[in-house]
PDB file of N, CA and C in Angstrom:
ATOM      1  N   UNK A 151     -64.190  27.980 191.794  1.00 52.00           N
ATOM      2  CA  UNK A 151     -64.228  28.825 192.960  1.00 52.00           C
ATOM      3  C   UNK A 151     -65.493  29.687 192.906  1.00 52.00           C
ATOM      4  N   UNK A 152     -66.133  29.880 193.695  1.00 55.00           N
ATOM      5  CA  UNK A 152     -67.447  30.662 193.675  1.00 55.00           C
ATOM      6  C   UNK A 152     -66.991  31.711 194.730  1.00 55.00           C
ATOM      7  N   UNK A 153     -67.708  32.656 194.148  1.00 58.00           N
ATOM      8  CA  UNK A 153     -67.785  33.962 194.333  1.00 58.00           C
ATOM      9  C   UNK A 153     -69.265  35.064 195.049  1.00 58.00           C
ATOM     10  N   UNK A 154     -69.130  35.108 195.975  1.00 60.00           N
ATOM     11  CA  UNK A 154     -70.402  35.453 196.976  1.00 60.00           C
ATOM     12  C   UNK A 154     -70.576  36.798 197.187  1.00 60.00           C
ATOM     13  N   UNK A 155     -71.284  37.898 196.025  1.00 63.00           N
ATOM     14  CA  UNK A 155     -71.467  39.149 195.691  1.00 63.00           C
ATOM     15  C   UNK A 155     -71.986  39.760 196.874  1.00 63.00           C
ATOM     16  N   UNK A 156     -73.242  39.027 198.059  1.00 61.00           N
ATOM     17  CA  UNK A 156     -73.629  39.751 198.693  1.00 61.00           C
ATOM     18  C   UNK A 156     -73.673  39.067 200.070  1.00 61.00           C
ATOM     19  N   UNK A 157     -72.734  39.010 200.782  1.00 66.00           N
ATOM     20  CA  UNK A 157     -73.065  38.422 202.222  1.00 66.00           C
ATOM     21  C   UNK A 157     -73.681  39.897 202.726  1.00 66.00           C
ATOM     22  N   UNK A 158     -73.462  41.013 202.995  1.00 69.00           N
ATOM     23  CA  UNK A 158     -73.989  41.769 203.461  1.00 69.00           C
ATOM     24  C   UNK A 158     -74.967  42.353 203.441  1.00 69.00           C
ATOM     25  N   UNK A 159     -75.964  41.220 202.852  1.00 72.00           N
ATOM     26  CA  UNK A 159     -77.486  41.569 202.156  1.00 72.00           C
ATOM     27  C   UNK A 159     -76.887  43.628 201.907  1.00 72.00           C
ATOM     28  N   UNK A 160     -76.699  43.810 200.578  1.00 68.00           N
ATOM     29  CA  UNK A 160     -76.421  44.735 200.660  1.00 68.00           C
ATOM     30  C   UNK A 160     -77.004  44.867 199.314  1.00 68.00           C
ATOM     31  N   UNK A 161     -77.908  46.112 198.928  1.00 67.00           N
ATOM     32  CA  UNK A 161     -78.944  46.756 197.499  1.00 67.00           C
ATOM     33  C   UNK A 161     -78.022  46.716 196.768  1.00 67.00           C
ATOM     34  N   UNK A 162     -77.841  45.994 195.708  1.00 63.00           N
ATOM     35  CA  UNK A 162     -76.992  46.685 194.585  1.00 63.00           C
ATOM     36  C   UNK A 162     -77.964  47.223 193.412  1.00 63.00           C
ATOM     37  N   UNK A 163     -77.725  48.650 193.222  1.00 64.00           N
ATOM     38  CA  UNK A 163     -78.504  49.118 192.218  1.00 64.00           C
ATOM     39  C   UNK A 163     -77.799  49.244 190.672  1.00 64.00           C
ATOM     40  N   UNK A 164     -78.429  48.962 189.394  1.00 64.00           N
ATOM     41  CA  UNK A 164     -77.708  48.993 188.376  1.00 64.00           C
ATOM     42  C   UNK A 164     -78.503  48.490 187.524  1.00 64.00           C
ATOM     43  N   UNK A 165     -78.342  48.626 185.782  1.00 59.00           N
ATOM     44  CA  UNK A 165     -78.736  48.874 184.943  1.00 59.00           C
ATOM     45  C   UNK A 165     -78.571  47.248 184.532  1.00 59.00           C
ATOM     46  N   UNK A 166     -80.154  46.350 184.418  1.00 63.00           N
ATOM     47  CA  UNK A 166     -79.559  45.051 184.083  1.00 63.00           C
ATOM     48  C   UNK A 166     -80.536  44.407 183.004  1.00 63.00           C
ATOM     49  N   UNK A 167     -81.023  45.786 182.294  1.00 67.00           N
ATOM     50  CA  UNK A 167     -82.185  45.461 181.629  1.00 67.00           C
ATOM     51  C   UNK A 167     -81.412  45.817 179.867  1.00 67.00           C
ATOM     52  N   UNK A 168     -80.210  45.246 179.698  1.00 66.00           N
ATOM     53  CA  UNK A 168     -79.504  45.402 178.355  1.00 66.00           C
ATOM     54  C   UNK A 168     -79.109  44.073 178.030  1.00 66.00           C
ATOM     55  N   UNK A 169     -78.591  44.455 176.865  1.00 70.00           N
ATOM     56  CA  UNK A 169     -77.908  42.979 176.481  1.00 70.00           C
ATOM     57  C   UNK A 169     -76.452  43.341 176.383  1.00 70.00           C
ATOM     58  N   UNK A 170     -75.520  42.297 176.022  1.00 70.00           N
ATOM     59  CA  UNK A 170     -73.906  42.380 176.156  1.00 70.00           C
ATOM     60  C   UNK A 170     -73.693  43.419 175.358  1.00 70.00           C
ATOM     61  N   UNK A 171     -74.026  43.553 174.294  1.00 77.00           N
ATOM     62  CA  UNK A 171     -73.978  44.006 172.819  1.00 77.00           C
ATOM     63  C   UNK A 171     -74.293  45.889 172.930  1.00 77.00           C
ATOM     64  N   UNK A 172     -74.774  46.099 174.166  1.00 77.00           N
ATOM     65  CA  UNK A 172     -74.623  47.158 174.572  1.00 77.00           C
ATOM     66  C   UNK A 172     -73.995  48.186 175.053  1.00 77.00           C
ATOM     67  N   UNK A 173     -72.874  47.500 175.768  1.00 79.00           N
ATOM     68  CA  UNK A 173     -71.323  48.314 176.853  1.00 79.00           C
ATOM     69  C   UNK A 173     -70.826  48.928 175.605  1.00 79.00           C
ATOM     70  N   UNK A 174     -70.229  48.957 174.386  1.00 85.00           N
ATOM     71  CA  UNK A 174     -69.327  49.495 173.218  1.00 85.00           C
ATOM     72  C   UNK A 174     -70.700  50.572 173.190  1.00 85.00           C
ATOM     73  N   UNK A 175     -71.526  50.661 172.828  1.00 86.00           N
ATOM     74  CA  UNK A 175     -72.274  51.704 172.583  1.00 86.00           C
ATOM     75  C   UNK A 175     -72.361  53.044 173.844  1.00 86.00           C
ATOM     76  N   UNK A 176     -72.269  52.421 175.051  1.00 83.00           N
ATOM     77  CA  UNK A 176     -72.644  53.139 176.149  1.00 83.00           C
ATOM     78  C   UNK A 176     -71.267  53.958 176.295  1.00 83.00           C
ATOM     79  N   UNK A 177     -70.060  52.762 176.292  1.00 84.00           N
ATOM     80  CA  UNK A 177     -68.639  53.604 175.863  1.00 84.00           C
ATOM     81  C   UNK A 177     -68.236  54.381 175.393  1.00 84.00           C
ATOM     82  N   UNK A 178     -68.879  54.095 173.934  1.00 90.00           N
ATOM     83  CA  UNK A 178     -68.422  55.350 172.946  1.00 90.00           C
ATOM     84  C   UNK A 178     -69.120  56.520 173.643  1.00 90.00           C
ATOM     85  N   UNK A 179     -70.465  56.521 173.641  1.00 87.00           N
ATOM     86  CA  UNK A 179     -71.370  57.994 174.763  1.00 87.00           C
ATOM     87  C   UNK A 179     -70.372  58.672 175.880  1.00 87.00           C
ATOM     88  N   UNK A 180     -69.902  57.539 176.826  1.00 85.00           N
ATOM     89  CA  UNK A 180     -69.173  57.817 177.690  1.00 85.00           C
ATOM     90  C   UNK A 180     -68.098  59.223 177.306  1.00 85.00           C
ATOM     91  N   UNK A 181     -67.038  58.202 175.978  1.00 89.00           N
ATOM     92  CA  UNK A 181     -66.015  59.461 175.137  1.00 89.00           C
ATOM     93  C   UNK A 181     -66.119  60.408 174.965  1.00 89.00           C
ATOM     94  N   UNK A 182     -67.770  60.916 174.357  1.00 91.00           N
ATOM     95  CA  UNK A 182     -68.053  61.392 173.404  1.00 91.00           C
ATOM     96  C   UNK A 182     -68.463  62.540 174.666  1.00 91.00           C
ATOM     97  N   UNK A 183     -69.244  62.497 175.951  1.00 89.00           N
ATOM     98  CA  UNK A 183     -69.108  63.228 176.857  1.00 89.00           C
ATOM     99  C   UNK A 183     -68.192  63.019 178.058  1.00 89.00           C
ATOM    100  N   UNK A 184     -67.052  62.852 177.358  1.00 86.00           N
ATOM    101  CA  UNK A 184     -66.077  63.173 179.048  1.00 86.00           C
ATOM    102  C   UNK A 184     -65.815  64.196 179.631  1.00 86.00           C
ATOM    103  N   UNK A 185     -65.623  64.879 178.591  1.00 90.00           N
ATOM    104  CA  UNK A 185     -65.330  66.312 179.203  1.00 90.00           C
ATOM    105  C   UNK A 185     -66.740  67.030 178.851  1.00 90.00           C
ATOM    106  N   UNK A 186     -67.848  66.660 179.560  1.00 90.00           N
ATOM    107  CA  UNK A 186     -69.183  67.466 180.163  1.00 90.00           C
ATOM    108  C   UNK A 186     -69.920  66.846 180.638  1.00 90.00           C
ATOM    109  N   UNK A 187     -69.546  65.319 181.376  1.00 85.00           N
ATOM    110  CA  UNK A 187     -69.915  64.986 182.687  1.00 85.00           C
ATOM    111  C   UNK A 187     -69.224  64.353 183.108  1.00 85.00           C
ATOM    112  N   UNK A 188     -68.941  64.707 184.949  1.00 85.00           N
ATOM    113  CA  UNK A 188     -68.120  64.721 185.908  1.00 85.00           C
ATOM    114  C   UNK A 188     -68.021  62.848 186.110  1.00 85.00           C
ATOM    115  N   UNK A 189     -67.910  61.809 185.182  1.00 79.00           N
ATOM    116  CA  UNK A 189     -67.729  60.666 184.900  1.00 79.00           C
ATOM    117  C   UNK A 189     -67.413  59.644 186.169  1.00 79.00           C
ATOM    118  N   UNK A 190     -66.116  60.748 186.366  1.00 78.00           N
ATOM    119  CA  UNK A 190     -65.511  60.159 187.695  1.00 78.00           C
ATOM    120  C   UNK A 190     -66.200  59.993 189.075  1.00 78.00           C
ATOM    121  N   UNK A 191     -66.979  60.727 189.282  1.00 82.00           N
ATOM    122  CA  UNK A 191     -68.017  60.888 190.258  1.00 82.00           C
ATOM    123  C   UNK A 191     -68.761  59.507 190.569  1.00 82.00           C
ATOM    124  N   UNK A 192     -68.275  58.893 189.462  1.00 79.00           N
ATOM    125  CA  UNK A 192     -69.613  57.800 189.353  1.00 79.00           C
ATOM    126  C   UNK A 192     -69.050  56.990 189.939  1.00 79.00           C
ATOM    127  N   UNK A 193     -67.528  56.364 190.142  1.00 77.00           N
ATOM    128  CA  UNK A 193     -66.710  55.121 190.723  1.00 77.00           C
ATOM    129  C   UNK A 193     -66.079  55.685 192.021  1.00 77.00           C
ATOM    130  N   UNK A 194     -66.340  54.843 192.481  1.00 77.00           N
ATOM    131  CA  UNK A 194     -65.198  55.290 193.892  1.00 77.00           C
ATOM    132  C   UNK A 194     -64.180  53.916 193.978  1.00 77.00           C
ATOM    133  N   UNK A 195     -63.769  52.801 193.534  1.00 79.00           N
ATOM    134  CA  UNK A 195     -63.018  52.107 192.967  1.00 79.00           C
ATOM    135  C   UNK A 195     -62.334  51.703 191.891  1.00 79.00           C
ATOM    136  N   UNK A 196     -61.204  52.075 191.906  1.00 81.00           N
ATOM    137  CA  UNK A 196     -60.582  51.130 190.924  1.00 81.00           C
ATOM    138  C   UNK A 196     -59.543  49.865 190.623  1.00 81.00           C
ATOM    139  N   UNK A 197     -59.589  49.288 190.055  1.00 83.00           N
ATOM    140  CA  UNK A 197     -58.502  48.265 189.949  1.00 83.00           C
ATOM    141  C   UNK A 197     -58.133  47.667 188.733  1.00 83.00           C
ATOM    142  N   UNK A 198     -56.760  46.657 189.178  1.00 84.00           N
ATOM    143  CA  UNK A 198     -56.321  46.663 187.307  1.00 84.00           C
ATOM    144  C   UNK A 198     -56.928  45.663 187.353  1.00 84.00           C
ATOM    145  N   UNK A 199     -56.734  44.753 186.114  1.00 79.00           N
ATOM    146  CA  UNK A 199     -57.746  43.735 185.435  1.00 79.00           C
ATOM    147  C   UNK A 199     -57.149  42.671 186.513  1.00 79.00           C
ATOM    148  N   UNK A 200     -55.992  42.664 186.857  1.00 82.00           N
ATOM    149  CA  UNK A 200     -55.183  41.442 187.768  1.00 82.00           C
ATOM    150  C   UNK A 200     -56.423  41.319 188.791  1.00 82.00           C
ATOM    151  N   UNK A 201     -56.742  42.081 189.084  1.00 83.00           N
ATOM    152  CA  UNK A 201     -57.539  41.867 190.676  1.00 83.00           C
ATOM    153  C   UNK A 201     -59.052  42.161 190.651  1.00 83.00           C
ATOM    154  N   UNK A 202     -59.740  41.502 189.319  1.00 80.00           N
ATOM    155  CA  UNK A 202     -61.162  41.322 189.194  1.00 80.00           C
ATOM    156  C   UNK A 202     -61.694  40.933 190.155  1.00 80.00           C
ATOM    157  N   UNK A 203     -61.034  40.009 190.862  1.00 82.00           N
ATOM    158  CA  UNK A 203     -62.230  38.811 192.145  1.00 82.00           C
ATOM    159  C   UNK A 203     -62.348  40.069 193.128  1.00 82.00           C
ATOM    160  N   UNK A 204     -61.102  40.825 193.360  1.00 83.00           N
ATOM    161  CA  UNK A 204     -60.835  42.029 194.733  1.00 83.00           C
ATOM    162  C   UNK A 204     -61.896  42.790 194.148  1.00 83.00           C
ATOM    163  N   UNK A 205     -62.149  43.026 192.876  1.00 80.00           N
ATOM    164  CA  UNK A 205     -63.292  44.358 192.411  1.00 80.00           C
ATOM    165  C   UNK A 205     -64.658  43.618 192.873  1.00 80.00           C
ATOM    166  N   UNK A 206     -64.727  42.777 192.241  1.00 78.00           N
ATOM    167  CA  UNK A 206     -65.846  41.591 192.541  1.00 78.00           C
ATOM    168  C   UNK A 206     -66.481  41.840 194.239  1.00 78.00           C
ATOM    169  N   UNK A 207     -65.248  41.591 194.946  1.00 80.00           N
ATOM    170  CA  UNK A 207     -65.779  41.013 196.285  1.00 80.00           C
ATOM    171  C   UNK A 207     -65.831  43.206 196.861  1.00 80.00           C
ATOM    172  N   UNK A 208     -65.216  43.526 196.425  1.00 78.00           N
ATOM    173  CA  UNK A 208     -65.776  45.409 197.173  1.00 78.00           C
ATOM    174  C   UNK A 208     -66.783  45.851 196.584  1.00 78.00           C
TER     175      UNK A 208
END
């Protein structure tokens, strides 16, 4: 099944200059400041793991 990120020619901006091996590091940072930056600010979606394609396609 393929999956079509941008029919709405729409900018997606984001950080794509890492390798995999990177997210656990950025995580732990994340922890380590939760409580002294407003984190949440940053998502305006969420969803459970069931409905990746629904995260995918918003």
């Amino acid at each position: 099944m393929a999956v079509y990120l941008n029919l709405r020619n729409l900018r997606i901006v984001g950080m794509t200059n890492h390798t995999h091996n990177k997210y656990k590091t950025v995580m732990e940072m994340m922890l380590r400041h939760k409580d002294t930056f407003p984190w949440e600010r940053l998502f305006n979606h969420r969803f459970p793991l069931a409905q990746a394609e629904e995260a995918v396609k918003a």
